[in-house]
Amino acid sequence: MIATGARPFIPPIPGIEQMDCLTSENVWEIRALPRRLVVLGGGPIGSELTQAFARFGARVTQVEMLPRILMREDPEISAMVMAKFRAEGVEVLVEHKAKQFLLENGRKVLVCEHQGQDVRIEFDQLLCAVGRVARTEGFGLQELGIPLTKARTIEINEFLQTAYPNIYACGDVAGPYQFTHTAAHQAYYAAVNGLFGGFKRFRVDYSVIPWATFTDPEVARVGLNETEAKERDIPYEVSVYGIDDLDRAIADEAAHGVVKVLTVPGKDRILGVTIAGDHAGDLIAEFVAAMRHGFGLNKILGTIHIYPTLAEANKYAAGVWKKAHAPQGLLRQVEKFQAWMRG
Ligand SMILES: Cc1cc2nc3c(=O)[nH]c(=O)nc-3n(C[C@H](O)[C@H](O)[C@H](O)COP(=O)(O)OP(=O)(O)OC[C@H]3O[C@@H](n4cnc5c(N)ncnc54)[C@H](O)[C@@H]3O)c2cc1C
């Protein structure tokens, strides 16, 4: 079983080799807080570390070449995180493409391109978080001729076998996901197939994969978001519940964020959910179960949730959907009936 994981990718930006760059691998070893930190990358790891270092007291500049951080999430979700970062003193620079690193009289400078202009950022320490690549070298893969995919992960079939049926791969080295829980999920299938494949083999199931980014606000997702639904031309309805309305969130001084649910038009079947807010990664579990086991928003609405808990947000999001689908004709009849009863 090959489970060698991934390593940080260092982009070939001129001068980066002189920067003594921190990565998601070695950042844990530093013992002194950098005064001015540049974080290259607006993905989940870059964003989590940006906020962590800012909260430790470093002056952090986060540099992202795309129009927003957490680019996989819907724009308003990214905007919530970006607004919080900025409120906490982080300088978030989007549409800034790192072009060159310079050492000028011992001073470190990053030159970025922004709207056709060069922007110079002086800093003390660089943290590079622009992605991680599968660790496929140094242990004989090439000698065995085990093929890699375009994404440079080990090519595996749906039973997690490499080109050699007795060699399995799982986790970051196999992809397509880079999460601990998907690595564990694959490891289970690979182990069962490796041990009992002679009798029965099981196809790994990627149908419902959730994830979370542990920023504040925390962002969790399962299935489609609105951006992806539009890109793929998938019809959807959207129901949004604002967590600022939720009693427990108010009591916890955490009254911010949303539960955003995409459903099949006219049906309660869930296509995807994004939650931003405290404990989003915990809250989403109910929707993950719903998607995995095929129950919809009506069932979530019909489930008693403890008052006052954050989990009630899920039920209220289902309530938003229900309200939008209330049978208006029947409600009018009932209104007339009640008026008649009152006399
Ligand atoms: C900063 C950071 C934060 C993250 N946060 C989250 C998160 O919140 N939630 C989440 O789900 N995922 C998170 N991830 C991703 C998660 O860590 C990985 O997806 C997960 O660890 C993959 O598991 P793995 O077993 O494939 O690889 P790894 O956990 O990387 O384990 C691979 C192991 O193989 C060893 N190894 C490598 N080469 C060899 C060799 N030749 N011989 C022997 N041993 C070798 C390595 O030393 C390592 O111990 C995060 C990653 C990073 C970097």
Short mmCIF file of N, CA, C and O in Angstrom, two decimals, residues 237-240 263 266-267 297-298 301 316-328 331:
data_model
loop_
_atom_site.label_atom_id
_atom_site.label_comp_id
_atom_site.label_asym_id
_atom_site.label_seq_id
_atom_site.Cartn_x
_atom_site.Cartn_y
_atom_site.Cartn_z
N GLU A 237 -32.49 25.51 -6.80
CA GLU A 237 -33.10 26.57 -5.99
C GLU A 237 -32.19 26.78 -4.81
O GLU A 237 -31.53 25.83 -4.36
N VAL A 238 -32.16 27.98 -4.28
CA VAL A 238 -31.28 28.23 -3.15
C VAL A 238 -32.09 28.74 -1.95
O VAL A 238 -32.99 29.56 -2.11
N SER A 239 -31.82 28.19 -0.78
CA SER A 239 -32.45 28.64 0.47
C SER A 239 -31.33 29.06 1.41
O SER A 239 -30.40 28.29 1.66
N VAL A 240 -31.44 30.27 1.92
CA VAL A 240 -30.38 30.80 2.79
C VAL A 240 -30.97 31.17 4.14
O VAL A 240 -31.97 31.87 4.23
N THR A 263 -31.12 23.06 -3.73
CA THR A 263 -32.00 21.89 -3.90
C THR A 263 -32.43 21.78 -5.36
O THR A 263 -32.35 22.75 -6.12
N GLY A 266 -38.26 22.62 -7.12
CA GLY A 266 -39.56 22.03 -6.81
C GLY A 266 -39.48 20.81 -5.90
O GLY A 266 -40.50 20.24 -5.52
N LYS A 267 -38.27 20.39 -5.54
CA LYS A 267 -38.12 19.19 -4.68
C LYS A 267 -37.26 19.55 -3.47
O LYS A 267 -36.55 20.56 -3.50
N LEU A 297 -34.94 17.99 2.70
CA LEU A 297 -35.14 19.05 3.70
C LEU A 297 -36.40 18.82 4.54
O LEU A 297 -36.44 19.22 5.70
N ASN A 298 -37.43 18.18 3.96
CA ASN A 298 -38.64 17.91 4.75
C ASN A 298 -38.31 17.05 5.97
O ASN A 298 -38.85 17.27 7.06
N LEU A 301 -36.53 19.18 8.52
CA LEU A 301 -37.52 20.05 9.17
C LEU A 301 -38.36 19.25 10.17
O LEU A 301 -38.78 19.76 11.21
N TYR A 316 -33.78 25.52 10.54
CA TYR A 316 -34.33 26.79 10.05
C TYR A 316 -34.05 26.98 8.56
O TYR A 316 -34.87 27.56 7.85
N ALA A 317 -32.91 26.48 8.08
CA ALA A 317 -32.63 26.57 6.64
C ALA A 317 -33.66 25.73 5.88
O ALA A 317 -34.18 26.15 4.84
N ALA A 318 -33.99 24.55 6.44
CA ALA A 318 -35.03 23.72 5.83
C ALA A 318 -36.37 24.46 5.87
O ALA A 318 -37.18 24.38 4.94
N GLY A 319 -36.57 25.22 6.95
CA GLY A 319 -37.80 26.01 7.10
C GLY A 319 -37.90 27.11 6.04
O GLY A 319 -39.00 27.39 5.53
N VAL A 320 -36.77 27.71 5.70
CA VAL A 320 -36.76 28.73 4.64
C VAL A 320 -37.24 28.11 3.33
O VAL A 320 -38.06 28.67 2.61
N TRP A 321 -36.73 26.91 3.08
CA TRP A 321 -37.15 26.20 1.85
C TRP A 321 -38.65 25.91 1.90
O TRP A 321 -39.37 26.15 0.94
N LYS A 322 -39.12 25.43 3.05
CA LYS A 322 -40.52 25.03 3.19
C LYS A 322 -41.45 26.23 2.97
O LYS A 322 -42.48 26.13 2.32
N LYS A 323 -41.05 27.35 3.56
CA LYS A 323 -41.87 28.56 3.45
C LYS A 323 -42.02 28.97 1.99
O LYS A 323 -43.10 29.35 1.55
N ALA A 324 -40.93 28.84 1.25
CA ALA A 324 -40.97 29.21 -0.17
C ALA A 324 -41.83 28.24 -0.97
O ALA A 324 -42.24 28.55 -2.09
N HIS A 325 -42.08 27.06 -0.40
CA HIS A 325 -42.88 26.05 -1.12
C HIS A 325 -44.22 25.79 -0.44
O HIS A 325 -44.84 24.76 -0.68
N ALA A 326 -44.63 26.71 0.42
CA ALA A 326 -45.91 26.53 1.12
C ALA A 326 -47.04 26.54 0.09
O ALA A 326 -47.00 27.32 -0.86
N PRO A 327 -48.03 25.68 0.27
CA PRO A 327 -49.14 25.64 -0.70
C PRO A 327 -50.04 26.87 -0.53
O PRO A 327 -50.93 26.88 0.35
N GLN A 328 -49.81 27.90 -1.34
CA GLN A 328 -50.48 29.20 -1.15
C GLN A 328 -52.00 29.08 -1.24
O GLN A 328 -52.73 29.68 -0.45
N LEU A 331 -53.38 27.59 1.89
CA LEU A 331 -53.26 28.54 3.00
C LEU A 331 -54.37 29.60 2.94
O LEU A 331 -54.92 29.99 3.97
#
